[in-house]
mmCIF file of C-alpha atoms in Angstrom:
data_model
loop_
_atom_site.group_PDB
_atom_site.id
_atom_site.type_symbol
_atom_site.label_atom_id
_atom_site.label_comp_id
_atom_site.label_asym_id
_atom_site.label_seq_id
_atom_site.Cartn_x
_atom_site.Cartn_y
_atom_site.Cartn_z
ATOM 1 C CA PRO A 1 135.195 93.731 155.470
ATOM 2 C CA LEU A 2 132.695 93.993 153.155
ATOM 3 C CA THR A 3 129.547 96.120 153.128
ATOM 4 C CA LEU A 4 125.960 94.520 152.899
ATOM 5 C CA GLU A 5 125.662 95.700 149.644
ATOM 6 C CA GLU A 6 129.163 94.594 148.370
ATOM 7 C CA LEU A 7 127.607 91.077 149.116
ATOM 8 C CA ARG A 8 123.957 91.697 147.474
ATOM 9 C CA MET A 9 126.137 92.357 144.535
ATOM 10 C CA LEU A 10 128.159 90.088 144.734
ATOM 11 C CA VAL A 11 125.243 87.363 145.111
ATOM 12 C CA GLU A 12 123.361 88.733 142.458
ATOM 13 C CA LEU A 13 126.479 89.158 139.629
ATOM 14 C CA PHE A 14 125.925 84.918 139.890
ATOM 15 C CA TYR A 15 122.228 84.400 140.842
ATOM 16 C CA LEU A 16 122.328 80.594 138.371
ATOM 17 C CA PRO A 17 124.256 79.721 134.551
ATOM 18 C CA TYR A 18 120.911 81.724 133.106
ATOM 19 C CA HIS A 19 118.500 83.826 135.713
ATOM 20 C CA HIS A 20 120.667 87.076 137.237
ATOM 21 C CA GLY A 21 120.101 88.494 139.739
ATOM 22 C CA ALA A 22 118.672 92.521 139.578
ATOM 23 C CA LEU A 23 121.702 94.509 139.041
ATOM 24 C CA ALA A 24 123.766 92.269 136.669
ATOM 25 C CA GLN A 25 120.378 92.010 134.402
ATOM 26 C CA GLU A 26 120.163 95.861 134.553
ATOM 27 C CA LEU A 27 124.020 95.409 133.178
ATOM 28 C CA LEU A 28 123.144 93.097 130.478
ATOM 29 C CA GLU A 29 119.572 95.163 129.514
ATOM 30 C CA HIS A 30 121.624 98.584 129.652
ATOM 31 C CA PHE A 31 124.639 97.356 127.184
ATOM 32 C CA ARG A 32 122.118 95.769 125.410
ATOM 33 C CA TRP A 33 120.665 98.528 124.090
ATOM 34 C CA LEU A 34 124.434 101.025 123.477
ATOM 35 C CA ARG A 35 124.674 98.489 120.733
ATOM 36 C CA ALA A 36 121.645 99.071 119.455
ATOM 37 C CA ASN A 37 121.597 102.036 119.304
ATOM 38 C CA SER A 38 125.320 103.267 119.144
ATOM 39 C CA LEU A 39 124.207 105.789 115.534
ATOM 40 C CA SER A 40 122.303 107.702 116.865
ATOM 41 C CA VAL A 41 125.658 109.289 118.881
ATOM 42 C CA GLY A 42 128.876 109.801 117.577
ATOM 43 C CA VAL A 43 130.762 111.448 115.011
ATOM 44 C CA PRO A 44 129.261 114.177 113.346
ATOM 45 C CA ALA A 45 127.886 115.684 116.606
ATOM 46 C CA THR A 46 125.224 116.855 115.457
ATOM 47 C CA ALA A 47 123.002 113.907 115.675
ATOM 48 C CA PRO A 48 119.106 113.967 113.479
ATOM 49 C CA ASP A 49 118.661 112.747 116.647
ATOM 50 C CA ALA A 50 119.230 115.204 119.231
ATOM 51 C CA CYS A 51 116.666 113.410 122.179
ATOM 52 C CA GLY A 52 118.425 109.657 121.484
ATOM 53 C CA GLY A 53 121.629 111.225 121.388
ATOM 54 C CA THR A 54 121.282 112.594 125.277
ATOM 55 C CA ARG A 55 119.006 109.670 126.093
ATOM 56 C CA TRP A 56 121.554 107.261 124.952
ATOM 57 C CA ARG A 57 124.936 109.082 126.596
ATOM 58 C CA GLY A 58 122.381 109.137 130.424
ATOM 59 C CA ARG A 59 121.898 105.542 130.249
ATOM 60 C CA ALA A 60 125.955 104.937 129.129
ATOM 61 C CA GLN A 61 126.413 107.058 132.080
ATOM 62 C CA SER A 62 124.382 104.745 134.267
ATOM 63 C CA PHE A 63 126.424 101.231 132.430
ATOM 64 C CA GLN A 64 130.101 103.329 133.169
ATOM 65 C CA LEU A 65 129.010 103.876 136.965
ATOM 66 C CA LEU A 66 127.974 99.389 137.529
ATOM 67 C CA CYS A 67 131.250 98.300 135.656
ATOM 68 C CA ALA A 68 132.694 100.633 138.219
ATOM 69 C CA GLN A 69 131.490 99.196 140.796
ATOM 70 C CA MET A 70 131.937 95.662 139.605
ATOM 71 C CA CYS A 71 135.647 96.557 139.309
ATOM 72 C CA ARG A 72 135.404 97.720 142.659
ATOM 73 C CA LEU A 73 133.548 94.824 144.234
ATOM 74 C CA HIS A 74 136.292 92.393 143.012
ATOM 75 C CA SER A 75 139.215 94.468 144.537
ATOM 76 C CA ARG A 76 137.896 94.947 148.056
ATOM 77 C CA PHE A 77 136.551 90.820 147.814
ATOM 78 C CA VAL A 78 140.908 90.549 147.096
ATOM 79 C CA SER A 79 141.408 92.933 149.572
ATOM 80 C CA THR A 80 138.217 91.374 152.371
ATOM 81 C CA ALA A 81 137.165 88.006 151.720
ATOM 82 C CA GLY A 82 139.124 85.058 153.688
ATOM 83 C CA ARG A 83 141.253 83.364 151.757
ATOM 84 C CA ALA A 84 139.337 80.427 151.487
ATOM 85 C CA LEU A 85 136.351 81.892 150.307
ATOM 86 C CA LEU A 86 138.818 84.330 148.376
ATOM 87 C CA TYR A 87 140.137 81.011 146.154
ATOM 88 C CA ASP A 88 136.897 79.505 146.285
ATOM 89 C CA LEU A 89 134.743 82.734 143.986
ATOM 90 C CA HIS A 90 138.058 84.704 142.434
ATOM 91 C CA PRO A 91 138.669 82.773 139.177
ATOM 92 C CA TYR A 92 135.098 84.314 138.383
ATOM 93 C CA LEU A 93 134.494 87.828 139.521
ATOM 94 C CA TRP A 94 138.596 88.611 137.769
ATOM 95 C CA ASP A 95 137.236 87.080 135.153
ATOM 96 C CA ILE A 96 133.716 89.232 135.433
ATOM 97 C CA ARG A 97 136.101 92.216 136.107
ATOM 98 C CA ASN A 98 138.359 91.969 132.441
ATOM 99 C CA MET A 99 135.056 91.460 130.933
ATOM 100 C CA LEU A 100 133.692 94.684 131.559
ATOM 101 C CA LEU A 101 136.888 96.654 132.160
ATOM 102 C CA ALA A 102 136.296 95.497 127.556
ATOM 103 C CA ALA A 103 133.486 96.428 127.218
ATOM 104 C CA SER A 104 133.003 99.596 129.369
ATOM 105 C CA ALA A 105 135.671 101.495 127.745
ATOM 106 C CA PHE A 106 133.710 99.656 123.781
ATOM 107 C CA VAL A 107 130.421 101.612 125.314
ATOM 108 C CA LEU A 108 132.688 104.767 125.736
ATOM 109 C CA TRP A 109 134.809 104.292 121.726
ATOM 110 C CA LEU A 110 131.078 103.783 120.597
ATOM 111 C CA GLY A 111 129.933 107.652 121.815
ATOM 112 C CA CYS A 112 132.274 109.328 119.965
ATOM 113 C CA GLN A 113 132.884 106.826 116.906
ATOM 114 C CA SER A 114 130.189 106.389 113.664
ATOM 115 C CA ILE A 115 130.157 102.543 112.763
ATOM 116 C CA THR A 116 130.042 102.940 109.488
ATOM 117 C CA ALA A 117 129.635 99.560 108.733
ATOM 118 C CA PRO A 118 127.183 97.109 111.280
ATOM 119 C CA ILE A 119 128.240 95.663 114.726
ATOM 120 C CA LEU A 120 129.104 91.743 112.616
ATOM 121 C CA LEU A 121 128.566 89.321 115.807
ATOM 122 C CA GLY A 122 130.530 86.180 116.260
ATOM 123 C CA ARG A 123 128.617 83.195 115.996
ATOM 124 C CA ASP A 124 128.988 79.808 117.601
ATOM 125 C CA ALA A 125 129.354 76.901 115.302
ATOM 126 C CA GLU A 126 127.216 74.505 117.704
ATOM 127 C CA PRO A 127 125.986 76.592 120.805
ATOM 128 C CA TRP A 128 127.725 74.651 123.941
ATOM 129 C CA ALA A 129 130.607 76.942 122.233
ATOM 130 C CA ARG A 130 129.531 79.906 124.153
ATOM 131 C CA ARG A 131 129.771 80.086 128.203
ATOM 132 C CA GLY A 132 127.000 80.149 129.425
ATOM 133 C CA GLY A 133 126.311 82.661 132.718
ATOM 134 C CA LEU A 134 127.369 86.127 133.123
ATOM 135 C CA PHE A 135 130.563 86.281 131.423
ATOM 136 C CA GLY A 136 129.270 84.544 128.763
ATOM 137 C CA GLU A 137 126.001 87.338 127.838
ATOM 138 C CA LEU A 138 128.612 89.838 127.862
ATOM 139 C CA GLN A 139 131.401 88.409 126.121
ATOM 140 C CA ALA A 140 128.302 87.296 122.621
ATOM 141 C CA LEU A 141 127.331 90.923 122.844
ATOM 142 C CA LEU A 142 130.909 92.154 122.171
ATOM 143 C CA PRO A 143 132.000 92.246 118.684
ATOM 144 C CA VAL A 144 134.309 89.791 119.062
ATOM 145 C CA GLY A 145 131.778 87.538 119.997
ATOM 146 C CA ASN A 146 133.834 84.527 121.274
ATOM 147 C CA SER A 147 137.167 84.966 119.668
ATOM 148 C CA CYS A 148 138.348 86.263 123.230
ATOM 149 C CA ASP A 149 138.891 82.662 124.221
ATOM 150 C CA LEU A 150 141.815 83.105 122.104
ATOM 151 C CA PHE A 151 143.210 84.567 124.874
ATOM 152 C CA TYR A 152 140.890 81.972 128.047
ATOM 153 C CA HIS A 153 144.363 82.621 130.656
ATOM 154 C CA PRO A 154 143.529 81.576 134.249
ATOM 155 C CA PRO A 155 143.420 83.637 137.333
ATOM 156 C CA PRO A 156 146.839 84.844 138.764
ATOM 157 C CA LEU A 157 147.549 82.421 141.902
ATOM 158 C CA PHE A 158 147.827 85.159 144.246
ATOM 159 C CA PRO A 159 145.392 87.993 143.599
ATOM 160 C CA SER A 160 145.893 91.773 143.232
ATOM 161 C CA SER A 161 143.554 94.381 144.560
ATOM 162 C CA GLN A 162 144.933 96.352 141.952
ATOM 163 C CA LEU A 163 142.297 99.130 140.087
ATOM 164 C CA TYR A 164 142.376 99.532 136.514
ATOM 165 C CA LEU A 165 140.534 101.906 133.936
ATOM 166 C CA LEU A 166 140.309 101.105 130.290
ATOM 167 C CA ARG A 167 139.350 103.559 128.712
ATOM 168 C CA PRO A 168 139.689 105.322 124.982
ATOM 169 C CA LEU A 169 142.324 107.825 124.295
ATOM 170 C CA LEU A 170 140.102 111.264 124.956
ATOM 171 C CA PRO A 171 140.725 115.398 123.567
ATOM 172 C CA LEU A 172 143.091 116.029 126.929
ATOM 173 C CA ASP A 173 145.480 112.882 125.553
ATOM 174 C CA LYS A 174 146.421 115.357 123.569
ATOM 175 C CA VAL A 175 148.316 117.693 125.692
ATOM 176 C CA GLY A 176 150.471 114.136 126.445
ATOM 177 C CA ALA A 177 150.374 113.728 122.405
ATOM 178 C CA MET A 178 151.527 117.777 121.507
ATOM 179 C CA ALA A 179 154.834 117.002 123.328
ATOM 180 C CA TRP A 180 155.652 113.020 121.930
ATOM 181 C CA ARG A 181 155.462 114.413 118.965
ATOM 182 C CA GLY A 182 156.996 117.144 119.954
ATOM 183 C CA CYS A 183 155.500 120.961 119.696
ATOM 184 C CA SER A 184 156.745 124.025 117.676
ATOM 185 C CA GLU A 185 155.180 126.502 119.728
ATOM 186 C CA VAL A 186 158.002 126.609 122.909
ATOM 187 C CA SER A 187 161.481 128.151 123.508
ATOM 188 C CA PRO A 188 163.918 125.990 120.021
ATOM 189 C CA GLY A 189 165.690 125.606 124.759
ATOM 190 C CA LEU A 190 162.729 123.485 125.591
ATOM 191 C CA GLN A 191 161.576 122.080 122.042
ATOM 192 C CA ALA A 192 165.189 120.756 121.870
ATOM 193 C CA GLN A 193 164.889 118.381 125.844
ATOM 194 C CA LEU A 194 161.085 117.981 124.204
ATOM 195 C CA SER A 195 162.739 116.358 121.501
ATOM 196 C CA ARG A 196 164.578 114.238 123.315
ATOM 197 C CA ALA A 197 162.033 113.014 125.458
ATOM 198 C CA SER A 198 159.840 112.621 123.460
ATOM 199 C CA ALA A 199 161.413 110.559 120.260
ATOM 200 C CA LEU A 200 161.372 107.715 122.902
ATOM 201 C CA PRO A 201 157.220 106.817 123.285
ATOM 202 C CA GLY A 202 156.962 108.606 119.461
ATOM 203 C CA ARG A 203 158.843 105.918 118.325
ATOM 204 C CA LEU A 204 155.645 103.241 119.710
ATOM 205 C CA LEU A 205 152.926 105.285 118.914
ATOM 206 C CA GLY A 206 153.540 108.197 117.301
ATOM 207 C CA SER A 207 151.498 106.841 113.679
ATOM 208 C CA PHE A 208 148.690 105.650 114.932
ATOM 209 C CA LEU A 209 149.090 109.219 117.729
ATOM 210 C CA SER A 210 148.949 111.353 114.325
ATOM 211 C CA LEU A 211 147.164 109.059 111.548
ATOM 212 C CA SER A 212 144.623 106.553 113.182
ATOM 213 C CA PRO A 213 143.758 108.471 117.181
ATOM 214 C CA GLU A 214 140.451 107.210 117.472
ATOM 215 C CA TYR A 215 141.323 103.243 117.753
ATOM 216 C CA THR A 216 143.408 104.189 120.586
ATOM 217 C CA PHE A 217 142.387 103.288 123.916
ATOM 218 C CA VAL A 218 144.661 103.262 127.419
ATOM 219 C CA LEU A 219 144.999 101.538 130.258
ATOM 220 C CA GLU A 220 145.316 103.519 133.835
ATOM 221 C CA ASP A 221 146.492 102.135 137.583
ATOM 222 C CA GLU A 222 146.125 103.818 140.186
ATOM 223 C CA GLY A 223 149.675 104.804 139.709
ATOM 224 C CA GLY A 224 148.856 106.033 136.240
ATOM 225 C CA PRO A 225 148.727 105.012 132.537
ATOM 226 C CA CYS A 226 150.085 102.016 132.933
ATOM 227 C CA GLY A 227 150.131 100.419 128.586
ATOM 228 C CA TYR A 228 148.205 101.116 125.478
ATOM 229 C CA ALA A 229 146.416 99.419 122.606
ATOM 230 C CA ALA A 230 146.451 101.114 118.758
ATOM 231 C CA GLY A 231 145.213 100.246 115.565
ATOM 232 C CA ALA A 232 144.570 101.099 112.116
ATOM 233 C CA LEU A 233 141.225 100.189 109.948
ATOM 234 C CA HIS A 234 142.976 100.540 107.050
ATOM 235 C CA ALA A 235 147.322 99.293 106.888
ATOM 236 C CA GLU A 236 146.989 99.165 103.986
ATOM 237 C CA GLY A 237 146.833 102.793 102.912
ATOM 238 C CA PHE A 238 148.032 103.921 106.844
ATOM 239 C CA LEU A 239 151.504 102.133 105.880
ATOM 240 C CA GLN A 240 151.785 103.927 102.783
ATOM 241 C CA GLN A 241 150.788 107.463 104.100
ATOM 242 C CA ARG A 242 153.337 106.608 107.726
ATOM 243 C CA ASP A 243 156.126 106.230 104.746
ATOM 244 C CA SER A 244 154.793 108.580 102.307
ATOM 245 C CA SER A 245 153.862 111.687 104.686
ATOM 246 C CA TRP A 246 154.199 111.043 108.839
ATOM 247 C CA LEU A 247 157.740 109.115 108.189
ATOM 248 C CA PRO A 248 159.672 112.197 106.124
ATOM 249 C CA ALA A 249 158.403 114.106 109.535
ATOM 250 C CA ILE A 250 159.054 112.793 112.206
ATOM 251 C CA ARG A 251 162.702 111.891 110.515
ATOM 252 C CA HIS A 252 163.649 116.384 109.924
ATOM 253 C CA LYS A 253 162.222 116.697 112.960
ATOM 254 C CA TYR A 254 164.568 114.170 115.162
ATOM 255 C CA PRO A 255 167.420 114.466 112.739
ATOM 256 C CA PRO A 256 170.746 111.089 113.152
ATOM 257 C CA ASP A 257 172.664 113.387 115.649
ATOM 258 C CA LEU A 258 169.893 113.517 118.257
ATOM 259 C CA GLY A 259 170.687 110.788 119.935
ATOM 260 C CA THR A 260 174.592 112.251 120.687
ATOM 261 C CA GLY A 261 174.651 114.228 123.796
ATOM 262 C CA GLY A 262 171.997 113.611 126.087
ATOM 263 C CA PRO A 263 172.574 111.690 128.763
ATOM 264 C CA ALA A 264 169.424 112.307 131.283
ATOM 265 C CA LEU A 265 166.928 110.858 129.624
ATOM 266 C CA GLY A 266 168.323 107.040 128.822
ATOM 267 C CA GLN A 267 171.470 107.221 126.085
ATOM 268 C CA ASP A 268 170.510 103.629 124.761
ATOM 269 C CA ALA A 269 166.667 103.692 124.397
ATOM 270 C CA LEU A 270 166.924 107.715 122.915
ATOM 271 C CA GLU A 271 169.842 106.354 120.477
ATOM 272 C CA GLU A 272 167.702 103.384 119.568
ATOM 273 C CA ALA A 273 164.717 105.466 118.760
ATOM 274 C CA VAL A 274 166.173 107.664 116.762
ATOM 275 C CA LEU A 275 167.930 104.746 114.740
ATOM 276 C CA PHE A 276 164.633 103.154 114.579
ATOM 277 C CA PHE A 277 162.931 106.564 113.198
ATOM 278 C CA HIS A 278 165.502 106.854 109.924
ATOM 279 C CA ALA A 279 165.628 102.680 108.880
ATOM 280 C CA GLU A 280 164.230 102.104 106.283
ATOM 281 C CA PRO A 281 160.637 99.872 107.413
ATOM 282 C CA LEU A 282 159.679 96.530 105.901
ATOM 283 C CA ALA A 283 156.920 96.033 103.838
ATOM 284 C CA VAL A 284 154.146 93.740 104.860
ATOM 285 C CA PRO A 285 153.020 90.717 102.262
ATOM 286 C CA GLN A 286 149.734 91.792 100.036
ATOM 287 C CA PRO A 287 148.211 88.455 101.161
ATOM 288 C CA VAL A 288 149.460 89.599 104.935
ATOM 289 C CA LEU A 289 147.279 93.152 104.239
ATOM 290 C CA ARG A 290 144.572 90.925 102.154
ATOM 291 C CA ARG A 291 144.161 87.861 104.926
ATOM 292 C CA PHE A 292 144.528 90.549 107.682
ATOM 293 C CA PRO A 293 143.114 94.111 106.848
ATOM 294 C CA SER A 294 143.519 95.743 110.104
ATOM 295 C CA LEU A 295 147.081 96.673 112.381
ATOM 296 C CA VAL A 296 147.293 96.633 115.921
ATOM 297 C CA GLN A 297 150.102 97.414 118.343
ATOM 298 C CA LEU A 298 150.245 97.153 122.484
ATOM 299 C CA GLY A 299 151.858 97.178 125.005
ATOM 300 C CA THR A 300 151.899 97.351 129.196
ATOM 301 C CA ALA A 301 154.107 99.405 131.550
ATOM 302 C CA PRO A 302 156.300 95.555 133.823
ATOM 303 C CA ARG A 303 154.745 96.803 136.190
ATOM 304 C CA VAL A 304 150.929 95.160 134.631
ATOM 305 C CA LEU A 305 151.196 92.000 135.825
ATOM 306 C CA ASP A 306 147.711 90.876 136.137
ATOM 307 C CA VAL A 307 147.672 89.204 131.778
ATOM 308 C CA GLY A 308 143.930 89.355 132.605
ATOM 309 C CA ALA A 309 144.027 93.609 132.263
ATOM 310 C CA SER A 310 147.520 92.514 128.846
ATOM 311 C CA ARG A 311 143.423 90.538 126.908
ATOM 312 C CA SER A 312 140.757 93.318 128.020
ATOM 313 C CA LEU A 313 142.507 95.728 126.295
ATOM 314 C CA ALA A 314 142.869 93.659 123.284
ATOM 315 C CA LEU A 315 139.308 92.816 123.160
ATOM 316 C CA CYS A 316 138.099 96.779 123.470
ATOM 317 C CA LEU A 317 140.852 97.842 119.956
ATOM 318 C CA LEU A 318 139.322 94.492 118.716
ATOM 319 C CA SER A 319 135.936 95.410 119.160
ATOM 320 C CA ALA A 320 136.379 98.621 117.696
ATOM 321 C CA LEU A 321 138.068 97.156 114.735
ATOM 322 C CA ARG A 322 135.397 94.408 113.997
ATOM 323 C CA ALA A 323 131.999 96.701 115.037
ATOM 324 C CA ASN A 324 133.389 99.063 112.027
ATOM 325 C CA GLY A 325 133.900 95.645 109.798
ATOM 326 C CA SER A 326 137.223 94.554 110.077
ATOM 327 C CA ARG A 327 137.732 90.472 109.579
ATOM 328 C CA GLY A 328 141.426 89.844 111.317
ATOM 329 C CA VAL A 329 144.571 91.538 112.769
ATOM 330 C CA PHE A 330 147.438 91.181 112.296
ATOM 331 C CA CYS A 331 150.745 93.043 114.318
ATOM 332 C CA GLN A 332 154.658 93.479 113.780
ATOM 333 C CA VAL A 333 157.601 93.032 115.945
ATOM 334 C CA SER A 334 161.080 92.675 115.779
ATOM 335 C CA ASP A 335 162.293 89.644 116.129
ATOM 336 C CA ALA A 336 165.434 91.430 118.583
ATOM 337 C CA ASP A 337 163.016 93.578 120.704
ATOM 338 C CA ARG A 338 162.328 90.172 123.586
ATOM 339 C CA GLN A 339 159.726 92.834 125.880
ATOM 340 C CA GLN A 340 156.688 92.894 123.037
ATOM 341 C CA LEU A 341 158.001 89.129 121.915
ATOM 342 C CA SER A 342 156.991 88.736 125.491
ATOM 343 C CA PHE A 343 154.649 90.641 126.096
ATOM 344 C CA TYR A 344 151.975 88.252 122.405
ATOM 345 C CA SER A 345 153.171 85.515 124.019
ATOM 346 C CA LYS A 346 151.624 85.875 127.006
ATOM 347 C CA LEU A 347 148.931 87.506 126.054
ATOM 348 C CA GLY A 348 148.494 84.250 123.785
#
């Protein structure tokens, strides 16, 4: 059963529409302070106010712990609450869980990035457009503001207790990224195996990992990585660099005949990835780049059935781009890629 501490946390999350319990109030105070003082950390690491950076990271850690506790509460509540209580309260708790996933990852991202433009808030034309409660206040503190209502979804019909972690790409991930891009410091035999293995994810994320890793986020469940969100703040420059330097290098690394004679790694998918590298990319029309200057790409594994986790991925990436001044995003999807079309359609 739920513990007394977990019940107290549940009550404090939904105390009154504009009067929160002590735990929820602490969460909001941390988030407001971390956002307002984010310039004391990030890149370059040698900030002029070293004490301010230490304090910021301490409060960030406290905020992360609170978010993790509340996400665990959602999982425990789904597993232990009676059915009637579960279906009565789950929509609210599910909303909070999704918002905290995005807020937690955004704070982690703030700690390792330099914000070059003010964090811009979405302003409502009318006050009634903003949702009330803890969800509404957290939403207003993210740089995308009420834009996340574009991704509104009803809670799942069958609640899941699956725990998720959403975070930015970390230095440790570079080990996997080396395999994705191919590594020249290994034996020729292993290099050939890595080349075949890396061509598949390299098709999805290779250019972002090489040219824009600071806008890459990872979604994890208990089975490991299960989703990603990647973006480029200035899409025009990113696409030019991709076509002029990254693609020629990747074509040299993965020659057209790589897709033959390797049955162990899924031959059809491998040949498709190699063909993708050697196909000429379509140009993005200038009117699109002028109106939507940032490029985004998202995806999840088939086992991720909770659309709320996908929504949190999108919100986190959009918040990071918005914090650095982006005013609009677009994505590129092939009309033959049914999986990606289905993903973006479900996302809304």
